PDB file of C-alpha atoms in Angstrom:
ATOM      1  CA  UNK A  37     -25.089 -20.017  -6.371  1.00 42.00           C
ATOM      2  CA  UNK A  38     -28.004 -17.488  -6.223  1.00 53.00           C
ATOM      3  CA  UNK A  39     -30.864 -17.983  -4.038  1.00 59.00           C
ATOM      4  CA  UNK A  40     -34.083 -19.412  -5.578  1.00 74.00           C
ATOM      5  CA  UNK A  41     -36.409 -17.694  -2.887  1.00 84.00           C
ATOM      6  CA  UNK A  42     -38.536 -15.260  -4.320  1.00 94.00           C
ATOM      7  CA  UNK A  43     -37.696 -11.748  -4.054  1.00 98.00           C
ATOM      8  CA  UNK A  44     -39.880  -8.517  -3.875  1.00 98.00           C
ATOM      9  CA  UNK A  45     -40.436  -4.861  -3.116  1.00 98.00           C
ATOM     10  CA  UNK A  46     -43.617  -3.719  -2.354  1.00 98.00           C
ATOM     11  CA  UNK A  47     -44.921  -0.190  -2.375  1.00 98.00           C
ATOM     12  CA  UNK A  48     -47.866   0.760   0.038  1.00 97.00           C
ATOM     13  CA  UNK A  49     -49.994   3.925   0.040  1.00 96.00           C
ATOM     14  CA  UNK A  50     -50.836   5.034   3.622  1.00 95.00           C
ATOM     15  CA  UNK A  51     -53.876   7.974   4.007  1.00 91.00           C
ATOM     16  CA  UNK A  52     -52.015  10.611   5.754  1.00 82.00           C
ATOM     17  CA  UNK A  53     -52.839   9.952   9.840  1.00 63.00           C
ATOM     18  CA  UNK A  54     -54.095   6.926   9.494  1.00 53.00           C
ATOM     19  CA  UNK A  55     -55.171   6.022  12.820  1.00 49.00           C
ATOM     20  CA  UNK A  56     -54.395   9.323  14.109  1.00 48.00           C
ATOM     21  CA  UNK A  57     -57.161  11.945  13.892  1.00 43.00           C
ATOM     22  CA  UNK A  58     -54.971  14.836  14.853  1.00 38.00           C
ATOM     23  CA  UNK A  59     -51.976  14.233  11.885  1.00 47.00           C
ATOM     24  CA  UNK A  60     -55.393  13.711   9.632  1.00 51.00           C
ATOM     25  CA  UNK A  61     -56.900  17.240  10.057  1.00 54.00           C
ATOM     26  CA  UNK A  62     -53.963  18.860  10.576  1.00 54.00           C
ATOM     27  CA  UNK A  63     -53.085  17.543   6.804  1.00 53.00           C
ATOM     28  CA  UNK A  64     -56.338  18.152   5.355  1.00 59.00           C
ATOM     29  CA  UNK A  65     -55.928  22.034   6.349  1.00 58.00           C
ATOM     30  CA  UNK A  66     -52.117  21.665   5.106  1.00 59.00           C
ATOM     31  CA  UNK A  67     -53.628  20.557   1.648  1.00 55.00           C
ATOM     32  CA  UNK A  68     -56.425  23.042   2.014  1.00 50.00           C
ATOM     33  CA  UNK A  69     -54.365  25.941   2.085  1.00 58.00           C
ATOM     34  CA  UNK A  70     -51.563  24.667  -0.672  1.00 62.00           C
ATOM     35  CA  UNK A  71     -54.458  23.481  -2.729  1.00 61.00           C
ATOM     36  CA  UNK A  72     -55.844  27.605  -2.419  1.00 63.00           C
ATOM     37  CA  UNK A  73     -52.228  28.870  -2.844  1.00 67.00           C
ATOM     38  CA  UNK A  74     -52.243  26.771  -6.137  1.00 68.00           C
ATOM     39  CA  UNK A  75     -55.659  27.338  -7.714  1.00 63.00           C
ATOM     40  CA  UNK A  76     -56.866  23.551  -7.503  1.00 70.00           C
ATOM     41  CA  UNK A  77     -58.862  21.253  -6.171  1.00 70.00           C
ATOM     42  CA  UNK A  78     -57.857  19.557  -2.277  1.00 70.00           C
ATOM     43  CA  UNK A  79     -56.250  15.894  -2.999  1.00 82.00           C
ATOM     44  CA  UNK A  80     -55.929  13.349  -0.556  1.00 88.00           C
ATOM     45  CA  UNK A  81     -52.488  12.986   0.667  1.00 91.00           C
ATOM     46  CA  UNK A  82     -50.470   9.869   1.178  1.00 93.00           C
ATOM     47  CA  UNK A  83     -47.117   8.768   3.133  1.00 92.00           C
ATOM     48  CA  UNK A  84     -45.794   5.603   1.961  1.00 95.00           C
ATOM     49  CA  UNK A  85     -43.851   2.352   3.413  1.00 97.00           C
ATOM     50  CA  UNK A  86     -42.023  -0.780   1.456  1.00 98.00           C
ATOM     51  CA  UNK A  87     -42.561  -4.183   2.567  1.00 98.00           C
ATOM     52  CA  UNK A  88     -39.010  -5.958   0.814  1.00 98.00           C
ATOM     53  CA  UNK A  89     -38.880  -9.617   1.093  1.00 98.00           C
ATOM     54  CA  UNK A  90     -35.305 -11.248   0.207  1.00 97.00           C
ATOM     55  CA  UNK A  91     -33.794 -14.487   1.522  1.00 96.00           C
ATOM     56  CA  UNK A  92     -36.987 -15.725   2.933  1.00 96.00           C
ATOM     57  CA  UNK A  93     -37.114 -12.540   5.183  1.00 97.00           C
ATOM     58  CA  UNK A  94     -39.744  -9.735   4.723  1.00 98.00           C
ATOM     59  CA  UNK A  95     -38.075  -6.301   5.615  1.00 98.00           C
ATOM     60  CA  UNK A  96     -40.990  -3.246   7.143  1.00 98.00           C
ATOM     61  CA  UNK A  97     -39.308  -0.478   5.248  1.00 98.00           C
ATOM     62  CA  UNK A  98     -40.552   3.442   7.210  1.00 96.00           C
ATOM     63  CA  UNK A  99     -39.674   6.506   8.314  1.00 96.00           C
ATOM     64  CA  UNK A 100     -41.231   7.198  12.012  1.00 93.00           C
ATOM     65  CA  UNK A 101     -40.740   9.321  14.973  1.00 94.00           C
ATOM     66  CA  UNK A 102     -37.580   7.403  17.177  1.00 95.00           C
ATOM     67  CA  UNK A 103     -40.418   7.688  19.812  1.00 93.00           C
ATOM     68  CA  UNK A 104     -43.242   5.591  18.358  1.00 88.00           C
ATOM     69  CA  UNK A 105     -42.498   1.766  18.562  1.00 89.00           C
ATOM     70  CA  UNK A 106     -41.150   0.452  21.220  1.00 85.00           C
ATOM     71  CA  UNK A 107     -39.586  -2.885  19.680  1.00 88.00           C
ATOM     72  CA  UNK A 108     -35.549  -2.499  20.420  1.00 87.00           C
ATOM     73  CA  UNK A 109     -34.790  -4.493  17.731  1.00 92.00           C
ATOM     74  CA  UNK A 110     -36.852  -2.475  14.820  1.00 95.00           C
ATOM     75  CA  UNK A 111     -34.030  -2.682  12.306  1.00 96.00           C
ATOM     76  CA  UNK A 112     -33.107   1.044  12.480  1.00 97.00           C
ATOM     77  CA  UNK A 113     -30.589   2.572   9.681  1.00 97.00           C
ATOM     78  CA  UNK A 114     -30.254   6.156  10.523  1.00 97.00           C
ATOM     79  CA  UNK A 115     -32.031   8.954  12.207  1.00 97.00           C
ATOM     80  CA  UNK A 116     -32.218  12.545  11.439  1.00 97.00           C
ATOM     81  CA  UNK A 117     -33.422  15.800  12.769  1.00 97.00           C
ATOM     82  CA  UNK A 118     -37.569  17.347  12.616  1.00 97.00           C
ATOM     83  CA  UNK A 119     -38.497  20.773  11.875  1.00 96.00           C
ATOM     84  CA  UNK A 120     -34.471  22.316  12.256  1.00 96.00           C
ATOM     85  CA  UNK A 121     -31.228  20.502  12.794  1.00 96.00           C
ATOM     86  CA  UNK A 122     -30.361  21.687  16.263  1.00 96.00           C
ATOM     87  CA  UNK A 123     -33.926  20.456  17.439  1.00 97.00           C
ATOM     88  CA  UNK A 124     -32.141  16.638  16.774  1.00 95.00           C
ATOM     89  CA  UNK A 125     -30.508  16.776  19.953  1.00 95.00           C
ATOM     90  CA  UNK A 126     -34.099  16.176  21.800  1.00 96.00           C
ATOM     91  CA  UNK A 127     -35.401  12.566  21.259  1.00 95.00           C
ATOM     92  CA  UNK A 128     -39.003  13.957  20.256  1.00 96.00           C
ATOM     93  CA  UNK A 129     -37.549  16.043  17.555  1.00 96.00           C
ATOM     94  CA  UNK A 130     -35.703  13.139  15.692  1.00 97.00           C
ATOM     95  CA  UNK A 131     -36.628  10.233  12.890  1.00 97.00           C
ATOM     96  CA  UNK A 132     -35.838   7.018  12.304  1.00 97.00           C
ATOM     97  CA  UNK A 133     -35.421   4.887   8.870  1.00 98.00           C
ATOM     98  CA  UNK A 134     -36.155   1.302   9.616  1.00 97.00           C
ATOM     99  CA  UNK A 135     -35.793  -1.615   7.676  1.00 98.00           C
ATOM    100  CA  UNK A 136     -37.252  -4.139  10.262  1.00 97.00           C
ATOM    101  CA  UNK A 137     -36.517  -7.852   9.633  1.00 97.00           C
ATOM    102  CA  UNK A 138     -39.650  -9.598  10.545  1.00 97.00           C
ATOM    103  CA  UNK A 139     -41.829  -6.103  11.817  1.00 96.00           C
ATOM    104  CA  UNK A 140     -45.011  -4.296  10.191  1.00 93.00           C
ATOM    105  CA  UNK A 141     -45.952  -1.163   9.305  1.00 92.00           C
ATOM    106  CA  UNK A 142     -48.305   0.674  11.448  1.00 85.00           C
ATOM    107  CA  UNK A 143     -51.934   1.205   9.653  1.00 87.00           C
ATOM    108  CA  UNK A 144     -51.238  -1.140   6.468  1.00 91.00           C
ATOM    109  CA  UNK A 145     -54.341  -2.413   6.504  1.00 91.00           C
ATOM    110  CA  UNK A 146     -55.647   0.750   5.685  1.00 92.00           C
ATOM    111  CA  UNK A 147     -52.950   1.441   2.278  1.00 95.00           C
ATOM    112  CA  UNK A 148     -54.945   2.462  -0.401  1.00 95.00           C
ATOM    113  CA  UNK A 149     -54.421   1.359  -3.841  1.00 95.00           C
ATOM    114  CA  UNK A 150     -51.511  -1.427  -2.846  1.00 96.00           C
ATOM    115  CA  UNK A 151     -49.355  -2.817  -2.807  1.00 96.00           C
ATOM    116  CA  UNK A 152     -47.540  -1.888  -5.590  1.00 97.00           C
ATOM    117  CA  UNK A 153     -44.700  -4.147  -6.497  1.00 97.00           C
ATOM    118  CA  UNK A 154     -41.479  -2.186  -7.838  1.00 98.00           C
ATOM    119  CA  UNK A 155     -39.568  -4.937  -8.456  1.00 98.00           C
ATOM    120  CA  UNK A 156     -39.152  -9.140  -8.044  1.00 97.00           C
ATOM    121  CA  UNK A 157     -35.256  -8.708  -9.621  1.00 97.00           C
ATOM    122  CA  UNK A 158     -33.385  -9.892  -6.484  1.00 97.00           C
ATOM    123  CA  UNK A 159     -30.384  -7.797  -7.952  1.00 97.00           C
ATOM    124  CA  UNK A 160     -32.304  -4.595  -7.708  1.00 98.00           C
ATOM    125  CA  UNK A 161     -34.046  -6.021  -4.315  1.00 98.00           C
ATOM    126  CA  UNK A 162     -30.497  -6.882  -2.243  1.00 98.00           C
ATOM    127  CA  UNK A 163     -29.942  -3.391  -4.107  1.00 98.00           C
ATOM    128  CA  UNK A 164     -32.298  -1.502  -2.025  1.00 98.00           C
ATOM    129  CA  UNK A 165     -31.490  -3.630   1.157  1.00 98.00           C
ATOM    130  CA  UNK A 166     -28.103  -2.215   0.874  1.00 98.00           C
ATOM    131  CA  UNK A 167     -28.889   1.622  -0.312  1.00 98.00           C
ATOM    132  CA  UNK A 168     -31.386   2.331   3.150  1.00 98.00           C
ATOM    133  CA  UNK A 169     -28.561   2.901   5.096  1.00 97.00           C
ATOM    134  CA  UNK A 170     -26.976   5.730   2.954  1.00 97.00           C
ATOM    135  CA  UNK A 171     -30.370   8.041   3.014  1.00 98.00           C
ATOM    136  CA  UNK A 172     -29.641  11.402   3.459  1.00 97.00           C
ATOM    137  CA  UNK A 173     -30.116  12.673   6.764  1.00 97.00           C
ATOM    138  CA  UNK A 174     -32.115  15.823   5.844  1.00 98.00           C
ATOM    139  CA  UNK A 175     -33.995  17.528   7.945  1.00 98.00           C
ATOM    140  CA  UNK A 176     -37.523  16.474   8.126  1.00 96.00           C
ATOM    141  CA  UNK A 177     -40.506  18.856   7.328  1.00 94.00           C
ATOM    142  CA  UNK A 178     -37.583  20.912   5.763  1.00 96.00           C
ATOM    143  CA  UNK A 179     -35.998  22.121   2.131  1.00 97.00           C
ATOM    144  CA  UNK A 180     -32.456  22.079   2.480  1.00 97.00           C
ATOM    145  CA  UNK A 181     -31.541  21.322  -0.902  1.00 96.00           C
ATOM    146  CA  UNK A 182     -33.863  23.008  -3.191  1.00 97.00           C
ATOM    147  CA  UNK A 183     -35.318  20.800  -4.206  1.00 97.00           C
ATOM    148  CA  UNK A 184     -39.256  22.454  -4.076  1.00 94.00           C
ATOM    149  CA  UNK A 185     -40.322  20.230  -1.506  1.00 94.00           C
ATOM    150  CA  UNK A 186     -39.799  19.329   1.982  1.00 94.00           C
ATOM    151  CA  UNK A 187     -37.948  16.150   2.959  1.00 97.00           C
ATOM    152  CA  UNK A 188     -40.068  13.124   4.909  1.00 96.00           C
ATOM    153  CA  UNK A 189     -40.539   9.909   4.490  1.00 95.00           C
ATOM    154  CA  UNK A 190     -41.872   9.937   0.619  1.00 97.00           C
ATOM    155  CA  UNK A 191     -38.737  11.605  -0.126  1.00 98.00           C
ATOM    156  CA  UNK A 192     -36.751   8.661   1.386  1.00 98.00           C
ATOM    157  CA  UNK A 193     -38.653   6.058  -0.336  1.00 98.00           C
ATOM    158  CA  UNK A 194     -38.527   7.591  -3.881  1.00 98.00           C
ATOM    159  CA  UNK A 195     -34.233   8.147  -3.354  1.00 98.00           C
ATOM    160  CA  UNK A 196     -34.299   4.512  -2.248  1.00 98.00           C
ATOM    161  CA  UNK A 197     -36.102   3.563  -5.540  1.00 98.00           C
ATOM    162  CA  UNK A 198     -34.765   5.876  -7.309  1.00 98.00           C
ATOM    163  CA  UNK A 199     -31.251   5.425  -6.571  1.00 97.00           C
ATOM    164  CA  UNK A 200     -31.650   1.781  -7.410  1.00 98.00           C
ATOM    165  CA  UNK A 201     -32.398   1.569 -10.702  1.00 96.00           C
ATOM    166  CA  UNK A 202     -36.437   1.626 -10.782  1.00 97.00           C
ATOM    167  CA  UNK A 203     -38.548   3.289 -13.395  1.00 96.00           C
ATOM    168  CA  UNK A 204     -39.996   5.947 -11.618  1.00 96.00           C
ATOM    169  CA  UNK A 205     -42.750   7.135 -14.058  1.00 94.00           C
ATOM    170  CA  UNK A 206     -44.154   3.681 -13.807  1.00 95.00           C
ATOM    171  CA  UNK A 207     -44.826   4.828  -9.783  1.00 96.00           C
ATOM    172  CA  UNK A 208     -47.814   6.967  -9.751  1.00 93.00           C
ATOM    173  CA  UNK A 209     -50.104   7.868  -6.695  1.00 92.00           C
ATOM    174  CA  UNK A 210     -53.538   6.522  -5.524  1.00 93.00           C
ATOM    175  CA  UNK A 211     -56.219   7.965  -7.462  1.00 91.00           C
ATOM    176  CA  UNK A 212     -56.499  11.409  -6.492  1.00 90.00           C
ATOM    177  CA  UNK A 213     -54.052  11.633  -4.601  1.00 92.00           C
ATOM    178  CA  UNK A 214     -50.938  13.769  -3.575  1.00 89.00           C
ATOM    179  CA  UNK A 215     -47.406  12.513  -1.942  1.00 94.00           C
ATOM    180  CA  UNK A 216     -45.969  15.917  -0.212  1.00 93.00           C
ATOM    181  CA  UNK A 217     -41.725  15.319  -0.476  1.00 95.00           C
ATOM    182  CA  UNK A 218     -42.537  12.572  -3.393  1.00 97.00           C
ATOM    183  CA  UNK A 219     -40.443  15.021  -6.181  1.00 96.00           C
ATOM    184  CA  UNK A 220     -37.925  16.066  -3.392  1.00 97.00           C
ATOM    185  CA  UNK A 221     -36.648  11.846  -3.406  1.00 98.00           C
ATOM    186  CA  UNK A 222     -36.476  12.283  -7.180  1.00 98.00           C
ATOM    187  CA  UNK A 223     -34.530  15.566  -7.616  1.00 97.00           C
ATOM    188  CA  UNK A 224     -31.841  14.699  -5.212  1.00 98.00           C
ATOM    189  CA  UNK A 225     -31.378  11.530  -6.476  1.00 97.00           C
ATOM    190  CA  UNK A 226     -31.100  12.688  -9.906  1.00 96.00           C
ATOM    191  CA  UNK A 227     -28.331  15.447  -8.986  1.00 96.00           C
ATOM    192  CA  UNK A 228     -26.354  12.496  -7.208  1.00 94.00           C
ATOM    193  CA  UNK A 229     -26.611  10.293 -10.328  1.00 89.00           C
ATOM    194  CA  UNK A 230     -25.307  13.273 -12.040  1.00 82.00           C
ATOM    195  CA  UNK A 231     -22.627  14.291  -9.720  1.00 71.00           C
ATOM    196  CA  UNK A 232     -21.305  10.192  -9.527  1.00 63.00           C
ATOM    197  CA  UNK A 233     -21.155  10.510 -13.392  1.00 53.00           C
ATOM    198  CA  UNK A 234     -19.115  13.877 -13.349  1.00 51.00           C
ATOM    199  CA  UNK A 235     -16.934  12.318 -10.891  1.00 51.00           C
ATOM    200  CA  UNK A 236     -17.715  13.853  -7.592  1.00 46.00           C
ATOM    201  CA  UNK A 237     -20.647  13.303  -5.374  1.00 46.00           C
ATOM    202  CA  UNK A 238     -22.806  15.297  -3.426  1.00 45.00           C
ATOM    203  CA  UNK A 239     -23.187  14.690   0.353  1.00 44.00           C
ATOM    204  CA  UNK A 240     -25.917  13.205   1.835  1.00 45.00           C
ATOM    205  CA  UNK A 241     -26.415  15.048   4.964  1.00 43.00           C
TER     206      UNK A 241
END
């Protein structure tokens, strides 16, 4: 018999840094100089994070540096390199995808804009429960594939969502705003859907 409880996924817009004044300007020149390189106004940039609640349990859905929470028991699905793949091999240089039963996000109080709920089907909920651990590996800050973009954590959550069935031009930013590795989520996950209906599949790390 299927569970009554409610089920949810909820999208959250962080401001890039928040409640880290280094990561902030550092982004701000980022977007300054891509903004210049592509004749545009500066946007404000966002990272985002899923709160997923299923079977009375709410689920802190991130990627974060392996370094910065100390809970041992923070639900971790994977980790992957930063900046090149040999640099995994040093703790400071790797990432973490968490899906934290019972944790928080850091700076959520600050999301802009959210949350955003994706979903209350507990099909395509238990859906994305399942999918987090198979996220590619990629290496963060990085364009392995092609795809445009570098791979972080708003590429993870748009190949979760996307890889589960959501409507993904329904999913737009906060008011202008930006999400650097956003389309990189989206174009691998569309090459996989192709691949899987070809009948071969494209690995994931």
């Amino acid at each position: 018999m299927a569970s009554s409880a409610p089920a949810w996924v909820d999208l959250y817009w962080l401001p890039l840094g928040a409640g880290g004044h280094v990561v902030r300007r550092n982004g701000r020149a980022y977007e300054w100089w891509v903004s210049r390189r592509e004749h545009r106004a500066p946007l404000d940039l966002y990272h985002c994070a899923l709160m997923v609640r299923a079977d009375d349990v709410t689920y802190a859905v991130e990627m974060g540096p392996v370094w910065n929470v100390a809970a041992e028991d923070r639900g971790v699905v994977c980790e992957g390199p930063v900046g090149a793949r040999w640099l995994g091999r040093f703790r400071l240089f790797r990432y973490e995808v968490r899906c934290w039963a019972g944790g928080v996000v850091p700076d959520l109080a600050e999301a802009v804009e959210s949350p955003v709920r994706t979903t209350d089907d507990p099909e395509r909920v238990a859906a994305v429960l399942r999918m987090l651990p198979q996220v590619p590996t990629l290496t963060w800050g990085r364009d392995e594939i092609g795809a445009g973009e570098m791979w972080n954590s708003n590429s993870m959550v748009a190949w979760v969502l996307a890889r589960t069935g959501h409507d993904m031009g329904t999913i737009i930013p906060p008011t202008h705003g930006r999400l650097p590795g956003w389309s990189a989520g989206l174009v691998l996950a569309r090459r996989q859907a192709g691949d899987a209906s070809a009948g071969h599949a494209e690995p994931l790390a």
